[in-house]
C-alpha positions as MATLAB code, in Angstrom:
seq = 'MEEKNIAGSKTNKREPDNKSVTLPSFDEFFIKEFKLIGTQLIFCITSLYTHMPTSFIPVEVAKNMKRVSGMLQALGSLIHKVTSANEGLREVIYGIETAERRKRRFIELRRPRMGCLQNLKHLQEKISLPSFSEDYQIRSFCLQTSFLVFCTASTSAKLHVEGIAPLELLVIDEAAQLKECESAIPLQIPGIRHAILIGDEKQLPAMVQSQICEKANFGRSLFERLVMLGHQKHLLNVQYRMHPSISLFPNREFYAKLIMDGPNVKDGKYKKHFLEGSIFGSYSFIDINPGKEQFDDKHSRKNLVEVYVVAEIIANLHKRSLISKQKLRVGCISPYKAQVSAIQEKLGQKYSTDTGSDFSVNVRSVDGFQGGEEDVIIISTVRCNGGGSVGFLSNHQRTNVALTRARHCLWILGNSATLVNSHSIWKKLVLDTKARGCFHNARDSKILVQAISSALIELGQFDNLLSTDSVLFKTARWKVCLSCHTKVITWFASAMIFQNHLQEFGILRSARKFFLF';
ca = [
     -20.519  119.762  191.758;
     -23.527  121.740  190.805;
     -25.853  118.945  191.355;
     -24.635  118.528  194.696;
     -24.946  122.126  195.631;
     -28.406  121.970  194.009;
     -29.313  119.028  196.232;
     -27.834  120.636  199.390;
     -29.680  123.766  199.167;
     -32.872  121.713  198.820;
     -32.178  119.541  201.686;
     -31.130  122.523  203.839;
     -34.296  124.586  203.142;
     -36.938  124.845  206.067;
     -40.128  126.733  206.296;
     -40.236  129.125  208.924;
     -42.172  128.388  211.931;
     -45.077  130.537  212.390;
     -46.437  128.836  215.571;
     -43.997  130.814  218.150;
     -44.667  129.469  221.648;
     -45.341  132.250  224.207;
     -44.134  131.296  227.728;
     -46.266  132.668  230.580;
     -44.658  135.180  233.006;
     -44.324  134.006  236.473;
     -47.352  136.124  237.659;
     -49.474  134.797  234.931;
     -48.487  131.264  235.678;
     -48.824  131.602  239.534;
     -52.140  133.120  239.378;
     -53.537  130.472  236.731;
     -52.611  127.808  238.782;
     -53.854  129.202  242.241;
     -56.996  129.946  240.637;
     -57.635  126.436  239.519;
     -56.369  124.719  242.525;
     -57.780  127.329  244.955;
     -61.341  126.860  243.228;
     -61.148  122.987  243.315;
     -60.011  122.975  246.703;
     -62.805  125.241  248.290;
     -65.432  123.660  246.490;
     -64.440  120.249  247.858;
     -63.772  121.538  251.345;
     -67.305  123.127  251.047;
     -68.766  119.924  249.619;
     -67.452  117.785  252.376;
     -68.466  120.020  255.423;
     -71.743  120.885  253.889;
     -73.004  116.964  253.152;
     -70.603  114.529  255.286;
     -72.163  113.147  258.412;
     -70.674  114.580  261.715;
     -69.679  110.798  262.415;
     -67.104  111.385  259.865;
     -66.582  115.191  260.071;
     -67.054  116.540  263.698;
     -68.587  119.963  263.967;
     -65.197  121.129  265.334;
     -63.287  119.865  262.248;
     -66.193  121.228  259.943;
     -65.466  124.846  261.505;
     -61.857  124.718  260.771;
     -62.625  123.710  257.020;
     -64.917  126.816  256.917;
     -62.166  128.660  258.164;
     -59.779  127.395  255.671;
     -61.730  128.080  252.915;
     -62.210  131.943  253.956;
     -58.447  132.141  254.142;
     -57.974  130.745  250.716;
     -60.479  133.098  249.574;
     -58.581  136.059  251.278;
     -55.526  134.834  250.075;
     -56.818  135.056  246.761;
     -57.710  138.728  247.027;
     -54.366  139.524  248.403;
     -52.419  138.068  245.223;
     -54.930  140.111  243.116;
     -53.955  143.218  245.022;
     -50.322  142.533  244.378;
     -50.716  141.654  240.598;
     -52.971  144.933  240.201;
     -50.314  147.375  241.411;
     -47.489  145.384  239.253;
     -45.395  144.995  242.546;
     -43.931  141.718  241.293;
     -45.437  138.810  242.643;
     -42.357  136.564  242.577;
     -40.186  139.245  244.514;
     -43.173  139.543  247.102;
     -43.835  135.423  247.529;
     -40.008  135.015  247.757;
     -39.266  137.926  250.079;
     -36.583  139.077  247.463;
     -35.495  142.631  249.252;
     -36.358  145.205  246.599;
     -39.090  148.188  247.665;
     -40.067  148.452  251.029;
     -44.087  148.132  249.643;
     -43.024  144.557  248.536;
     -41.718  143.755  252.141;
     -44.972  144.846  253.384;
     -46.732  142.795  251.057;
     -44.494  139.741  251.810;
     -45.466  140.169  255.275;
     -48.925  140.325  254.545;
     -49.124  137.094  252.233;
     -46.944  135.032  254.417;
     -49.371  134.813  257.399;
     -52.662  133.478  255.438;
     -50.248  131.431  253.189;
     -48.739  129.741  256.191;
     -52.145  129.466  257.997;
     -53.876  127.807  254.974;
     -50.830  125.374  254.785;
     -50.734  124.700  258.573;
     -54.316  123.836  258.629;
     -54.727  121.838  255.482;
     -52.105  119.524  256.916;
     -54.362  119.164  260.215;
     -57.317  118.699  258.344;
     -55.479  115.651  256.411;
     -54.580  114.298  259.686;
     -58.094  114.694  261.322;
     -60.279  113.525  258.278;
     -61.113  109.900  257.325;
     -63.104  109.412  254.285;
     -64.264  106.191  252.958;
     -62.202  104.754  249.964;
     -64.954  103.755  247.160;
     -65.926  106.098  244.341;
     -68.593  104.376  242.400;
     -71.916  106.344  242.329;
     -73.900  103.412  243.901;
     -71.698  103.103  246.675;
     -71.421  106.859  247.415;
     -75.284  106.954  247.194;
     -75.513  103.895  249.833;
     -72.832  105.674  252.097;
     -74.787  108.953  251.998;
     -78.248  107.410  252.745;
     -76.831  105.180  255.355;
     -75.266  107.844  257.430;
     -77.731  111.024  257.097;
     -79.982  112.332  259.633;
     -81.673  114.843  257.229;
     -83.087  113.455  253.818;
     -84.644  115.883  251.303;
     -86.478  114.291  248.508;
     -89.756  113.888  246.254;
     -92.706  111.817  247.400;
     -91.866  109.305  244.643;
     -88.022  109.179  245.086;
     -88.635  108.240  248.721;
     -89.284  104.820  247.611;
     -85.374  104.690  247.291;
     -85.059  105.092  250.941;
     -85.550  101.494  251.315;
     -81.667  100.751  251.507;
     -80.016   98.010  253.636;
     -78.226   99.610  256.636;
     -80.030  102.882  256.667;
     -80.537  104.400  259.927;
     -84.468  104.630  260.788;
     -85.883  107.840  259.894;
     -88.344  108.939  262.950;
     -89.768  111.784  261.596;
     -91.624  112.560  258.216;
     -92.747  116.068  256.962;
     -94.550  116.306  253.742;
     -94.865  119.766  252.275;
     -97.303  120.705  249.767;
     -99.569  117.499  251.137;
    -102.618  118.988  249.760;
    -101.080  118.811  246.205;
    -100.389  115.083  246.485;
    -102.601  112.261  245.411;
    -103.514  109.814  248.483;
    -101.421  106.976  246.814;
     -98.504  109.449  246.400;
     -98.399  110.114  250.005;
     -98.634  106.636  250.850;
     -95.216  106.159  249.422;
     -92.921  108.108  252.152;
     -95.318  106.926  254.939;
     -94.104  103.183  254.174;
     -90.333  104.340  255.148;
     -89.071  101.897  257.770;
     -89.106  103.365  261.352;
     -91.712  106.337  260.559;
     -93.230  107.212  263.961;
     -94.341  110.507  263.435;
     -95.712  112.542  260.355;
     -96.212  116.068  259.778;
     -98.689  117.090  256.582;
     -98.105  120.722  255.511;
    -100.595  122.128  252.938;
    -103.644  124.053  251.908;
    -106.759  122.105  251.126;
    -108.243  125.213  250.180;
    -106.080  125.698  247.057;
    -105.650  123.447  243.903;
    -105.392  119.874  244.557;
    -103.275  117.075  242.331;
    -103.840  117.638  238.653;
    -106.178  114.743  237.396;
    -106.581  114.381  233.689;
    -109.259  111.702  233.439;
    -112.833  112.897  234.008;
    -113.646  109.471  235.334;
    -110.925  109.883  237.773;
    -111.655  113.035  238.939;
    -115.334  112.170  239.630;
    -113.965  109.220  241.670;
    -112.067  111.723  243.808;
    -108.779  110.214  242.417;
    -107.149  113.680  242.853;
    -108.186  114.037  246.463;
    -105.353  114.397  249.011;
    -104.566  112.488  252.218;
    -104.576  115.807  253.781;
    -108.041  116.712  252.674;
    -109.589  113.403  253.788;
    -108.217  113.905  257.478;
    -109.409  117.455  257.190;
    -112.789  115.905  255.962;
    -112.581  113.194  258.968;
    -112.290  115.908  261.345;
    -108.728  115.298  262.292;
    -107.137  118.129  264.011;
    -105.055  120.540  262.388;
    -103.325  123.607  263.119;
    -103.805  127.005  261.081;
    -100.743  129.418  260.246;
    -102.959  132.405  260.454;
    -100.461  134.927  259.802;
    -100.105  136.315  255.999;
     -97.238  138.330  255.127;
     -97.772  138.563  251.295;
    -100.791  140.500  250.434;
    -101.848  144.195  251.002;
    -104.938  144.110  253.286;
    -107.111  145.303  250.703;
    -106.206  142.137  248.406;
    -106.643  139.334  251.360;
    -109.630  141.151  253.034;
    -112.077  139.162  250.017;
    -110.228  135.599  250.208;
    -110.004  135.689  253.955;
    -113.564  136.097  254.240;
    -114.767  133.760  251.497;
    -112.230  130.909  251.923;
    -110.834  131.207  255.328;
    -113.389  132.312  257.450;
    -111.811  135.337  258.678;
    -109.237  133.318  260.356;
    -106.173  134.922  258.773;
    -104.546  137.979  260.264;
    -102.488  140.524  258.199;
     -98.669  140.595  259.152;
     -97.118  144.005  260.438;
     -94.958  144.215  257.212;
     -98.328  144.349  255.048;
    -100.174  146.884  257.326;
     -97.164  148.980  257.182;
     -98.024  152.411  255.004;
     -95.025  151.786  252.706;
     -96.642  148.497  251.643;
     -99.190  150.348  249.610;
     -97.876  151.146  246.074;
     -98.993  152.943  243.192;
     -97.531  151.771  240.052;
     -99.791  153.677  237.675;
    -101.918  156.907  238.065;
    -105.645  156.693  238.587;
    -107.496  154.992  241.444;
    -108.530  152.403  238.751;
    -105.093  151.060  239.458;
    -105.075  150.982  243.018;
    -104.086  148.116  245.418;
    -107.218  146.178  244.441;
    -109.684  146.950  241.507;
    -112.266  145.045  239.155;
    -111.906  146.388  235.887;
    -115.115  146.111  233.582;
    -114.190  145.124  230.163;
    -117.224  145.692  227.883;
    -117.030  144.756  224.898;
    -115.547  141.636  224.545;
    -115.910  138.408  223.009;
    -114.894  134.702  223.922;
    -114.022  132.330  221.652;
    -112.205  129.006  221.158;
    -108.887  128.091  219.644;
    -108.114  124.890  217.692;
    -107.794  123.070  221.122;
    -111.267  124.328  222.371;
    -109.710  126.354  225.041;
    -111.350  130.095  225.504;
    -109.806  133.158  224.814;
    -110.660  136.922  224.861;
    -108.467  138.998  222.898;
    -109.935  142.296  224.083;
    -108.678  141.373  227.325;
    -105.285  140.461  225.836;
    -105.201  143.968  224.399;
    -105.787  145.611  227.594;
    -103.476  143.432  229.542;
    -100.738  144.139  227.018;
    -101.226  147.993  227.267;
    -101.264  147.776  231.100;
     -98.090  146.085  230.977;
     -96.449  148.539  228.526;
     -97.298  151.464  230.846;
     -95.819  149.914  233.963;
     -92.841  148.850  232.077;
     -92.593  152.877  231.113;
     -92.995  153.909  234.862;
     -90.802  151.348  235.781;
     -88.011  152.667  233.628;
     -88.509  156.284  234.580;
     -88.670  155.648  238.595;
     -85.628  152.801  238.292;
     -88.128  150.875  240.243;
     -87.672  147.096  240.396;
     -90.902  145.770  239.282;
     -92.351  141.935  239.029;
     -95.670  141.689  236.851;
     -97.600  138.397  236.549;
    -100.557  137.722  234.371;
    -102.955  134.882  235.458;
    -105.718  133.292  233.359;
    -107.555  130.343  233.911;
    -107.562  129.075  230.076;
    -104.487  127.903  228.278;
    -105.522  129.871  224.910;
    -105.678  133.034  226.568;
    -102.222  132.460  228.437;
    -100.942  131.759  224.922;
    -102.639  134.879  223.363;
    -101.216  136.908  225.738;
     -97.695  135.564  225.616;
     -97.898  135.781  221.836;
     -98.972  139.538  221.857;
     -96.182  140.569  224.616;
     -93.602  138.574  222.410;
     -89.989  139.074  223.591;
     -90.675  142.470  224.730;
     -89.998  141.789  228.478;
     -87.847  139.564  230.387;
     -89.134  136.422  232.480;
     -86.338  136.599  234.735;
     -87.315  137.529  238.338;
     -83.996  138.576  238.770;
     -84.107  141.431  236.265;
     -85.693  144.964  236.983;
     -88.728  144.355  235.082;
     -90.023  140.914  234.515;
     -93.214  139.645  233.382;
     -94.547  136.152  233.859;
     -97.632  134.716  232.053;
     -99.207  131.653  233.508;
    -102.388  129.583  233.844;
    -103.832  129.403  237.675;
    -102.406  126.163  237.943;
     -99.022  126.972  236.992;
     -99.019  130.069  239.370;
     -99.982  128.094  242.636;
     -97.084  128.733  245.120;
     -95.752  131.919  243.075;
     -96.117  135.698  244.057;
     -95.277  138.937  242.106;
     -95.648  142.512  242.988;
     -98.614  142.984  240.619;
    -101.086  140.525  239.313;
    -103.431  140.920  236.575;
    -106.106  138.484  236.085;
    -107.957  137.961  232.868;
    -111.102  135.963  233.398;
    -111.840  135.743  229.701;
    -115.844  134.715  230.117;
    -118.054  137.101  228.305;
    -121.456  135.841  227.487;
    -125.289  136.756  228.120;
    -126.136  133.415  229.937;
    -123.483  133.835  232.684;
    -121.602  130.429  231.954;
    -118.325  130.651  233.686;
    -117.296  126.727  233.527;
    -114.542  125.646  235.922;
    -113.711  129.407  236.763;
    -116.452  128.810  239.267;
    -114.273  126.534  241.180;
    -113.373  127.773  244.757;
    -109.916  126.266  244.964;
    -108.842  127.748  241.524;
    -110.356  131.208  242.499;
    -108.415  131.395  245.785;
    -105.117  130.706  243.890;
    -105.642  133.212  241.721;
    -106.447  135.873  244.094;
    -103.754  135.295  246.398;
    -100.656  135.773  244.263;
    -100.272  139.547  244.370;
     -98.165  141.257  246.880;
     -99.035  145.170  246.220;
    -101.400  145.173  243.549;
    -104.237  143.099  242.199;
    -106.338  143.966  239.080;
    -109.017  141.715  237.816;
    -110.184  142.188  234.173;
    -113.584  140.851  233.296;
    -117.175  141.119  232.016;
    -119.094  141.969  235.261;
    -122.763  141.155  233.718;
    -121.243  137.621  232.806;
    -119.715  136.945  236.342;
    -122.607  138.430  237.949;
    -125.285  136.306  236.276;
    -123.088  133.352  237.145;
    -124.160  133.174  240.445;
    -120.590  131.874  241.335;
    -118.057  133.264  243.729;
    -117.225  135.719  241.307;
    -120.690  137.091  241.819;
    -119.627  137.781  245.306;
    -116.418  139.145  244.024;
    -118.015  141.742  241.716;
    -120.800  142.838  244.230;
    -117.691  143.021  246.867;
    -115.699  145.499  244.705;
    -118.775  147.705  244.003;
    -119.579  147.962  247.635;
    -115.774  148.727  248.681;
    -115.614  151.355  245.772;
    -113.062  149.146  243.792;
    -115.192  148.508  240.783;
    -114.085  150.542  237.745;
    -115.318  150.606  234.220;
    -112.704  150.483  231.461;
    -113.878  153.874  230.083;
    -112.683  155.446  233.321;
    -108.987  155.099  232.059;
    -107.769  156.770  228.542;
    -105.276  154.185  228.319;
    -107.843  151.305  228.351;
    -110.122  153.002  225.973;
    -107.468  153.115  223.561;
    -106.421  149.630  223.802;
    -109.742  148.251  223.462;
    -110.719  150.487  220.358;
    -107.292  149.445  219.002;
    -108.262  145.682  219.647;
    -111.703  145.926  218.133;
    -110.638  147.667  215.134;
    -107.823  145.035  214.484;
    -110.120  142.268  215.103;
    -112.740  143.899  212.845;
    -115.545  143.765  215.515;
    -117.385  146.747  214.237;
    -120.588  145.998  215.666;
    -119.282  146.742  219.009;
    -117.375  149.944  217.708;
    -120.825  151.137  216.214;
    -122.918  150.762  219.013;
    -123.968  153.344  221.170;
    -122.914  151.542  224.453;
    -119.306  151.304  222.987;
    -116.702  152.961  225.412;
    -115.581  154.915  222.347;
    -118.882  156.326  221.966;
    -119.455  156.753  225.881;
    -116.423  158.702  226.046;
    -116.450  160.810  223.124;
    -116.529  164.890  223.037;
    -119.121  164.668  220.299;
    -120.988  162.424  218.174;
    -122.221  162.544  214.442;
    -125.521  160.635  213.451;
    -125.598  159.470  209.937;
    -128.671  158.236  208.037;
    -128.183  156.249  204.597;
    -131.177  154.722  203.196;
    -132.778  152.576  206.070;
    -129.612  152.335  207.947;
    -128.710  154.755  210.901;
    -124.888  154.725  211.907;
    -123.994  156.287  215.130;
    -120.599  157.418  215.533;
    -118.110  159.442  217.652;
    -114.829  161.421  218.075;
    -112.781  164.114  216.594;
    -112.195  164.306  212.817;
    -108.701  163.241  212.995;
    -109.781  159.614  214.841;
    -112.822  159.193  212.709;
    -110.791  159.347  209.612;
    -107.991  157.542  210.625;
    -110.114  154.737  211.977;
    -112.618  154.503  209.202;
    -111.048  155.435  206.228;
    -108.548  152.585  206.825;
    -111.110  149.911  206.681;
    -113.096  151.608  203.873;
    -116.342  152.511  206.027;
    -115.754  156.398  205.391;
    -115.602  155.919  201.678;
    -119.440  154.788  201.661;
    -120.566  157.490  204.031;
    -118.456  160.402  202.954;
    -121.422  162.494  201.379;
    -122.941  162.846  204.840;
    -120.038  164.576  206.504;
    -119.094  168.420  206.484;
    -115.779  169.210  208.485;
];
């Protein structure tokens, strides 16, 4: 008996079930299912009336579908109101007589609910959809029944589908950026009777890596060839992006003064002052001297002094944007990849690149910025040498793209002596800014002087710092001249700046006996 009792107690013992199932309330279940089904239904309805051809869905039926989609959204809002007010969704839906408020809610819900059901039944009767489900069948069906097809030049080769309705009109956007062979692809679509090419041969053409191909004009577009052959073209002669002070130079140099400024950019409110001082006006050339161009490991050029100046300007723009709570988009452009990388590295992750944020900064090459625009554009020209060598910076198409990306402010950083000695389009630009009073020296701005001094000290370019032509020496309140054996050192500034900068690098120790403070 004892053994049986022991055995019985063992078999009857059960472990407690910790996984208790909590059933959702009626309100929770209804809302979850309505959101799931309603969202999918709205997506399907919208996709059908947007993409299906009118031969399957007539215009009137499409309007009704759009109306049903709105009804479903309105019904969802009413249900949300009921649950938020804790009025009892079950009682409201079934019209259970309780509070007067619930009766009113029942009437409010009944109308859109019945309207949705009736319209959905009507749509089910009116719409006749094909019964296939394979991807290739859907693709062929869409192409065969479409009146408008949007695709890239290369994928237009897939439009050679059996049974496709003839496409009579071809529109090629950014045609000046397509190689001739690429433009030939859509031109071979069966049935094409008219072709419209939209582009600007004054801006950058297609990218060609091979120098042999470039010399053979492999990157030339059909658009450019037709212009060269004298084919008639129609100019869209009003620009709505740039402040007039920005558009003036490129309009004269690249478009023979044929472009007019739109009424929006001529409005006085379009002129913006994001930073104090005339140096940061709508259009400025800022002379950066000293500077030094150098190569990276991929033989691309960079100028780290300009990198520091760009970073300082952006930091001040960010401060002003936070204070004024003004949304601002900034773009940094340089023709050299090494400079783009150096600026990106200097900025790090401090600023958002999302153009939808309150303050965004995008740093790209000239080629990468084609087609883009920002509120403020900062151009870093990089080149700084005694011979006036600027390389492919002298390319008119590349210069045109760089100078036409800004909406409100365009600030160009560069070494004026190098650009003037280049006898290129950049010489004309520097002389133009001087004639218009838009030429400024970096020493005219305190924030730029500090940025340049920090750059030279961190980079160890003491020869530039110790020169009497340096920006720090020119802006000093007083100067001290030292003589040590046969060397004469000229220096600047207050005692605090002098000690902070030079003692850090050990220079002050060797010259300390010559100073009395």
